[in-house]
Structures are given as C-alpha cells and as structure tokens.
mmCIF file of C-alpha atoms in Angstrom:
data_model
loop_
_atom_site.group_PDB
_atom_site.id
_atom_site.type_symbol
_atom_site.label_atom_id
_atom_site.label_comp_id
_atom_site.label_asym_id
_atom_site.label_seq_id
_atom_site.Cartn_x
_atom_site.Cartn_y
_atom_site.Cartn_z
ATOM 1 C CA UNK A 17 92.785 111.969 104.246
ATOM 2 C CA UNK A 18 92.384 109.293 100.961
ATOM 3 C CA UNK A 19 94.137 105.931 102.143
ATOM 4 C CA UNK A 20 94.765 102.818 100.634
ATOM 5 C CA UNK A 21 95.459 99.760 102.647
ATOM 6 C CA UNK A 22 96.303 96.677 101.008
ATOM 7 C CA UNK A 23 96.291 92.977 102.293
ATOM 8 C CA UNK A 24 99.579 91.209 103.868
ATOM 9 C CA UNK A 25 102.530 89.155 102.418
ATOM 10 C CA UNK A 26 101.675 86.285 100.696
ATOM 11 C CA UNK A 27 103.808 83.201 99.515
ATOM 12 C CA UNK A 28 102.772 80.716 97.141
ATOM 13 C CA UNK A 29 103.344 78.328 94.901
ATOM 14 C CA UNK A 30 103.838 78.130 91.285
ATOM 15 C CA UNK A 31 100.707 77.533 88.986
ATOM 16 C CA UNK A 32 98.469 78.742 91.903
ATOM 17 C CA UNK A 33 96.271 82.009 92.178
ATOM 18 C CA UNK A 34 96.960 84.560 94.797
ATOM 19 C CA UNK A 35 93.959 87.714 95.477
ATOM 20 C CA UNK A 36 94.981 90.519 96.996
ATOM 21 C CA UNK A 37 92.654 93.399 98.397
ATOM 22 C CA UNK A 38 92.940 97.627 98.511
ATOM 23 C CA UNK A 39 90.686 98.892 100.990
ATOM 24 C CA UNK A 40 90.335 102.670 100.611
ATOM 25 C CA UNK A 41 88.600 105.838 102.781
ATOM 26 C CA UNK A 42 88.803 109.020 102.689
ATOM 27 C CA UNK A 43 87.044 109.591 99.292
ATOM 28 C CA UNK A 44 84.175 108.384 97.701
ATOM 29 C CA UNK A 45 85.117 104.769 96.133
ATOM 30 C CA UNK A 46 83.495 105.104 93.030
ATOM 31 C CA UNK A 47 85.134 108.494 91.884
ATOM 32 C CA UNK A 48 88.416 107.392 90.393
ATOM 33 C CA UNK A 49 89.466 104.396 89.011
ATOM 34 C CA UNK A 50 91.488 102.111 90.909
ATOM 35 C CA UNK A 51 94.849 101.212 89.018
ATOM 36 C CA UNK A 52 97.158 98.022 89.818
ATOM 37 C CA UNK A 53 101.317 98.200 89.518
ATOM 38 C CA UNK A 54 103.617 95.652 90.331
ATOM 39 C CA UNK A 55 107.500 95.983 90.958
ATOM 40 C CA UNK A 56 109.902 93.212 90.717
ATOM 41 C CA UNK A 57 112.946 93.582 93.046
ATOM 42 C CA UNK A 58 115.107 95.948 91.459
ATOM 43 C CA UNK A 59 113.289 96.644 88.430
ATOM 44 C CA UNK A 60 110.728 99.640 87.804
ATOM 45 C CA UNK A 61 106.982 99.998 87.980
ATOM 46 C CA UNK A 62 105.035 97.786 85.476
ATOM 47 C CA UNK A 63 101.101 99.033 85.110
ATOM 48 C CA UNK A 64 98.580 96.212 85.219
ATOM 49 C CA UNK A 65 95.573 97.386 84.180
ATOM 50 C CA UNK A 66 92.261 99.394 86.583
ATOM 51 C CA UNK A 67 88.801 99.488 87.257
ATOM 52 C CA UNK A 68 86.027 101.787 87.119
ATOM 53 C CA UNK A 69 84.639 101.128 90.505
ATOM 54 C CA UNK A 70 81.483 102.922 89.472
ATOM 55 C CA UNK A 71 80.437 100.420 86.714
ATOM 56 C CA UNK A 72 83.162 97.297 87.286
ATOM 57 C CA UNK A 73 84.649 98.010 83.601
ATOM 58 C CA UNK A 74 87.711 97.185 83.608
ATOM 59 C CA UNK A 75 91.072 98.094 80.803
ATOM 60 C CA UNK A 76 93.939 95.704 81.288
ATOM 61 C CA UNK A 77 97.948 95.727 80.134
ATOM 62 C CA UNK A 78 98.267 93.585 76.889
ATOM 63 C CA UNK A 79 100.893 91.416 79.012
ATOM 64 C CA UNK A 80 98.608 90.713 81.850
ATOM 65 C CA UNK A 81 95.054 90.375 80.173
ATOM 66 C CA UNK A 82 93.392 86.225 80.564
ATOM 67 C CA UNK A 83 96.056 86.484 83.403
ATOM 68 C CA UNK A 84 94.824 89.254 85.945
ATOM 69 C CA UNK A 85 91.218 89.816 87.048
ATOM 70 C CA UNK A 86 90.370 92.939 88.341
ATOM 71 C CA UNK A 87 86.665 93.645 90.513
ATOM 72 C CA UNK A 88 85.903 96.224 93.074
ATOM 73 C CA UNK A 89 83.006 95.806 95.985
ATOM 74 C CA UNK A 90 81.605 99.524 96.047
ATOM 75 C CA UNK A 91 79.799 97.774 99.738
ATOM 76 C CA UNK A 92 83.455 97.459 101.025
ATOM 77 C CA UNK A 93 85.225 100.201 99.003
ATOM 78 C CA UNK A 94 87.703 97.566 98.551
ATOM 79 C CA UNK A 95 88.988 96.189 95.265
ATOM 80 C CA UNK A 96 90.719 93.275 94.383
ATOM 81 C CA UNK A 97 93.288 91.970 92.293
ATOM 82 C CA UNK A 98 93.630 88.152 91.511
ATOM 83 C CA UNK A 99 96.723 87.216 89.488
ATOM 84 C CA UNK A 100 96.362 83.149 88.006
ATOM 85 C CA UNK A 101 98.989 80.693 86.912
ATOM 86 C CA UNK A 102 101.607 82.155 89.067
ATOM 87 C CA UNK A 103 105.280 81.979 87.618
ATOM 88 C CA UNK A 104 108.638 82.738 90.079
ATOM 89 C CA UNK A 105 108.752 86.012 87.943
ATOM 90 C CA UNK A 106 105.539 86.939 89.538
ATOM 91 C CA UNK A 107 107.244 87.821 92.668
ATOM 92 C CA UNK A 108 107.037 91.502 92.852
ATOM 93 C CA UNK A 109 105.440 94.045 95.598
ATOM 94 C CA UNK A 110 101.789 94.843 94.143
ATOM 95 C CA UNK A 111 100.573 98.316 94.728
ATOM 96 C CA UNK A 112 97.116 99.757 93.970
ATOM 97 C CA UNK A 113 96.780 103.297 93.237
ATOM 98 C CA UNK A 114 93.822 105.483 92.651
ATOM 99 C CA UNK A 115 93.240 109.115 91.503
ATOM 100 C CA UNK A 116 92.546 112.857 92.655
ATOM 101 C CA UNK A 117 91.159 115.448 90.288
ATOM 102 C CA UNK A 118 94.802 116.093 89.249
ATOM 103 C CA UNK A 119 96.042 112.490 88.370
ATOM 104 C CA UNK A 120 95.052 109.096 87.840
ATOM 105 C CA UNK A 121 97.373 107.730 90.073
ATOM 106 C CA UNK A 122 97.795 110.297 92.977
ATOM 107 C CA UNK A 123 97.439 108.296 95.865
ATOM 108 C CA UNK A 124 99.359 105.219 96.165
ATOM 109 C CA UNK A 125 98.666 102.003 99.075
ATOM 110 C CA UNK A 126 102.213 100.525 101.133
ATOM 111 C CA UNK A 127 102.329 97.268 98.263
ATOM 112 C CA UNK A 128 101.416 93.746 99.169
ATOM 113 C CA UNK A 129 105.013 91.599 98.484
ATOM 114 C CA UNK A 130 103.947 88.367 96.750
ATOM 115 C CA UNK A 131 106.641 85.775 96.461
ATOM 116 C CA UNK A 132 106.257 82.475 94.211
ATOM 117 C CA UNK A 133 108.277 79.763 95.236
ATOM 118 C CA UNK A 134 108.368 75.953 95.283
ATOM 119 C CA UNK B 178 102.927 100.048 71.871
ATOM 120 C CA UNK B 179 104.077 103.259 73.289
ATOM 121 C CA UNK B 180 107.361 103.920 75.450
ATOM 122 C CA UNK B 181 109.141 106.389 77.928
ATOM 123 C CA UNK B 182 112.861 106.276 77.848
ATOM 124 C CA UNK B 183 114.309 107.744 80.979
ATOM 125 C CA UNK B 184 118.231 107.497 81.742
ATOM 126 C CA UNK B 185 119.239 104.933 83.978
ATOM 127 C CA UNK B 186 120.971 107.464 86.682
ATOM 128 C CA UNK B 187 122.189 110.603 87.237
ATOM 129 C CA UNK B 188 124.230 111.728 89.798
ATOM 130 C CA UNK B 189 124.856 115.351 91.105
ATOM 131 C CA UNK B 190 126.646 116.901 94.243
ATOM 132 C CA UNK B 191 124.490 118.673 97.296
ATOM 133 C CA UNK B 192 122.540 121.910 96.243
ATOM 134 C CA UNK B 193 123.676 121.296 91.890
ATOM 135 C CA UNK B 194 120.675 121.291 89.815
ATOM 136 C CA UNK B 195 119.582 117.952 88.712
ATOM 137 C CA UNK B 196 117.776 117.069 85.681
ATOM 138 C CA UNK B 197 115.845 113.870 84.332
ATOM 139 C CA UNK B 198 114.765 113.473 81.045
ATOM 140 C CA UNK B 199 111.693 111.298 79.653
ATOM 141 C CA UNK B 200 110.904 110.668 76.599
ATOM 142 C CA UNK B 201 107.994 109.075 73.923
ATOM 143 C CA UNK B 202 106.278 109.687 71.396
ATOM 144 C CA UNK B 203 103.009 110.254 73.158
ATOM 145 C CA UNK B 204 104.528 113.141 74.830
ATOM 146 C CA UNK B 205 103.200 115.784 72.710
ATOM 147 C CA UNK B 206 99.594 114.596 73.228
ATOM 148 C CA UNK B 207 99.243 113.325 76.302
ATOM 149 C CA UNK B 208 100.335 114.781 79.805
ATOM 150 C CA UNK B 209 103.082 113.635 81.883
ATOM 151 C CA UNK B 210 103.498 112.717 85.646
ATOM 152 C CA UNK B 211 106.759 112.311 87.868
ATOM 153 C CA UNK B 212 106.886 110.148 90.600
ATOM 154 C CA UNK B 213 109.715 109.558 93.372
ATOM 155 C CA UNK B 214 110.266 106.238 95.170
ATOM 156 C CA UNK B 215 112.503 105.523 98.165
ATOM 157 C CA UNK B 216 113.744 102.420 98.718
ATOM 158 C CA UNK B 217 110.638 100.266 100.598
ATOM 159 C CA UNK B 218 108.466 103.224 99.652
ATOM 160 C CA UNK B 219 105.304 103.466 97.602
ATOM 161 C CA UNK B 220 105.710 105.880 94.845
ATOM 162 C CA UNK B 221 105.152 110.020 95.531
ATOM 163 C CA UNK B 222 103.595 112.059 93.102
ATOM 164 C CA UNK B 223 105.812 114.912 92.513
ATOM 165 C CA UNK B 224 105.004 116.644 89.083
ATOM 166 C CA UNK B 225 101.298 116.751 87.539
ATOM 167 C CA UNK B 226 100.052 117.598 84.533
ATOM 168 C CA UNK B 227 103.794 118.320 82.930
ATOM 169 C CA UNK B 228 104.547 121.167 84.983
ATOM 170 C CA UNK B 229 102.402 121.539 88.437
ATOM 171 C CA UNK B 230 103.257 120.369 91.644
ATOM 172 C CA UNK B 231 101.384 119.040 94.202
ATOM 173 C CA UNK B 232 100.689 120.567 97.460
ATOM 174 C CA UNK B 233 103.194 119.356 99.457
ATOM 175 C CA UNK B 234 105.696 118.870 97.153
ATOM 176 C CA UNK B 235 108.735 121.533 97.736
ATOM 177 C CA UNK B 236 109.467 124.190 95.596
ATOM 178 C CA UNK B 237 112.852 122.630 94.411
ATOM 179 C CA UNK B 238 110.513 120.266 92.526
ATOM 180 C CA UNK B 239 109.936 121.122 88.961
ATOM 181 C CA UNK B 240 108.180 120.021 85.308
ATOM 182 C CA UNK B 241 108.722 121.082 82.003
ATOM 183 C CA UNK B 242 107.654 119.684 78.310
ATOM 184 C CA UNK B 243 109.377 120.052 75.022
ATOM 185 C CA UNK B 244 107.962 118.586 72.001
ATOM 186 C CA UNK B 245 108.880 114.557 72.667
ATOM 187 C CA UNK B 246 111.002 115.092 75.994
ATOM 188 C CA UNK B 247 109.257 116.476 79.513
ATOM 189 C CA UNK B 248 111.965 116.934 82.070
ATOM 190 C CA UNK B 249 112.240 116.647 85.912
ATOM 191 C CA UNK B 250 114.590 120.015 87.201
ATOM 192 C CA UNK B 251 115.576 119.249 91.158
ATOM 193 C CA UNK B 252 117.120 122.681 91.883
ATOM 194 C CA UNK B 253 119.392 122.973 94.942
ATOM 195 C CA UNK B 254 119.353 119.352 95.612
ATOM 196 C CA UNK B 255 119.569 117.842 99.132
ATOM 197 C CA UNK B 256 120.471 114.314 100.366
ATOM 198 C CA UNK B 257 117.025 113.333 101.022
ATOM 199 C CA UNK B 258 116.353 113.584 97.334
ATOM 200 C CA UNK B 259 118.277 110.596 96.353
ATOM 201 C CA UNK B 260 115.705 107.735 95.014
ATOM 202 C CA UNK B 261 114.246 106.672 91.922
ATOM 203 C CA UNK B 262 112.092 108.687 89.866
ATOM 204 C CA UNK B 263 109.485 107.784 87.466
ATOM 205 C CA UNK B 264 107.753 109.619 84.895
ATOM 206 C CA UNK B 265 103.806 108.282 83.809
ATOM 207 C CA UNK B 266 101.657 108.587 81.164
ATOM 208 C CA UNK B 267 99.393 107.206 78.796
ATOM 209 C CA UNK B 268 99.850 105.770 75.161
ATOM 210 C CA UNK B 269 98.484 107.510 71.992
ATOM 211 C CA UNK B 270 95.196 105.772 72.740
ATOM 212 C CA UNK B 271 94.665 107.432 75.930
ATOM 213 C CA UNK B 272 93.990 103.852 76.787
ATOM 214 C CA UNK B 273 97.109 102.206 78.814
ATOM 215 C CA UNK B 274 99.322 103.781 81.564
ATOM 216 C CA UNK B 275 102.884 103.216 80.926
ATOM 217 C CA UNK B 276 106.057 104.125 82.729
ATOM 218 C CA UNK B 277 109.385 105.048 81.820
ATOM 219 C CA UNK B 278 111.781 102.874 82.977
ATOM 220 C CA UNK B 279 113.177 104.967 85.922
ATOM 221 C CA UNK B 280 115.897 106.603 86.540
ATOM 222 C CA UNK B 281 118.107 106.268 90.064
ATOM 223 C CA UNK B 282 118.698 109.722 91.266
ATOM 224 C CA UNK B 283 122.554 109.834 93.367
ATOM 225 C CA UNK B 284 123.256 112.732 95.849
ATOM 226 C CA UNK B 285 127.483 112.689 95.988
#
C-alpha cells in the first residue's frame, strides 16, 4: 500500500523559513515524481512545483520559483519542501503527492497546516 | 499561462445526475484528471486519463472530453458525494500542473 506521511503543524513567523518532510513506502521512491500543493483555507488547490527523485531535477510554479526549494533523500525516501520569506498568506495546509502508472498525482499525504503569524 | 475554469457549485437532489464542467485550452492536448476533496480531507483521485476510473472508485463516477470542455457525470448521486471537486492537468507545455478552480458539489 503507497503512503505518504508528512511532518506536523508548524507555526511561524513572518520572514522566516519553514521545511516540511513527505516520507513515503510502499513503492519504490525514485519511480514518480513527487509533486507539492498547497491550499489556503477556503480556497482551491494551488500546484507548487515536483521533483524527480531519481535525479533531484526539479520544475517549479512561476509564482513560487527563488521562493520554494524542493530536494528528495532517495536514503530516506523522504522529500522535502522548504518555503522562504514567509508572508501571512502563506498559511495554507501543504500536501505532497506522488504518482502511479495512471497519474502524476494519484496518491496524496494527510497535508502539513502551516500558519504564519506574528 | 494556461487555465481550467470550473463552476463554482452545483447543486442537485439525492439519486439526480450531476454534472461538472472544466474547461482550457489545453484540453484538447493534454489529459484530464478529477479529484474529490472532503472537508479536512486530502484530495481522491476519481477520474484518470479523461474517462477511466480508478479501482475503487464507484461506478456512479464518470469522465468524458469534448473538444475544450471534459466533464465530471455523478449519476444517481448520494449524500456522501457532497465535496469539492477538482479537475488537473497540465499546460500546453506539458510542463506545469494546474488546477481548475473547483467546484463545491451540494447534495439537497
């Protein structure tokens, strides 16, 4: 069974950095590309950009790129995604999502809540 | 850059038919992908590929493409089908993954 477990809750400040992690099993890491998706409360799902866990290339969102650094540790199967220069409309659950031979983004993890407040 | 324009809701009464519309200009070229979120939920993949659906996924559940518009049909809907529904794809490029902007699925 493929499953995705992200890090906890985090709270932070504005004009920090917060990392957050995606630990997966059930497949083998390198496969698929791991996506990242955030959600603001109430709005819809906003892609961030993946990785190619296989050779660490990574594509990112024209909003998010010199903001959002993606890497992967094939050791770990776990893959992280740090966000910089955090602004209150950062807050927003962050999911990672990864594929199966029938779509990119087949298997989702729960979503990490990240709140930026002063 | 490329965009999917879903309808904000739709509402239908127990076992109507619902449908949800997505559309973009990418459409055409690229396939599309449906997803269903419940509130505190991670997304479900519901529709693949247009018009397949995942194992899993009940038969009530299904895709279909028209030049720039793919639709989500929900035949004989039930009360656990009420959420938010997605549709995914990728721009002209084949580069980006972009998402329409959902649409909030109500069960009367």
């Amino acid at each position: 069974e493929v499953q995705l477990v992200q890090s906890g809750a985090e709270v932070k400040k504005p004009g920090t950095t917060v990392k957050i992690s995606c630990k997966v099993s059930g497949y083998t890491f390198s496969d698929h590309f791991m996506h990242w998706v955030r959600q603001a409360p109430g709005k819809g799902l906003e892609w961030m950009g993946l990785i190619d866990p296989e050779d660490g290339e990574t594509v990112y969102a024209e909003k998010f790129q010199g903001g959002v650094t993606i890497t992967a540790d094939t050791s770990a199967d776990t893959t992280y995604m740090e966000l910089s220069s955090l602004r209150s409309d950062d807050t927003a659950v962050y999911y990672c999502a990864t594929g199966s031979p029938v779509a990119s983004t087949a298997y989702w993890g729960q979503g990490t809540l990240v709140t930026v407040s002063s | 850059s490329s965009e999917l324009t879903q309808p904000p809701s739709v509402s239908v009464s127990p076992g109507q038919t619902a449908r949800i519309t997505c559309s973009g200009d990418t459409m055409p070229k690229q396939y599309a992908y449906w997803f269903q979120q419940k509130p505190g939920q991670a997304p479900v993949l519901v529709i693949y590929k247009d018009t397949q659906r995942p194992s899993g996924i009940p038969e009530r559940f299904s895709g279909s493409s028209s030049g720039t518009t793919v639709t989500l049909t929900i035949s004989g809907v039930q009360a656990e089908d009420e959420a938010d529904y997605y549709c995914q794809s990728t721009d002209t490029t084949v580069t980006y993954v972009i998402f329409g902007g959902g649409t909030k699925l109500t069960v009367l």
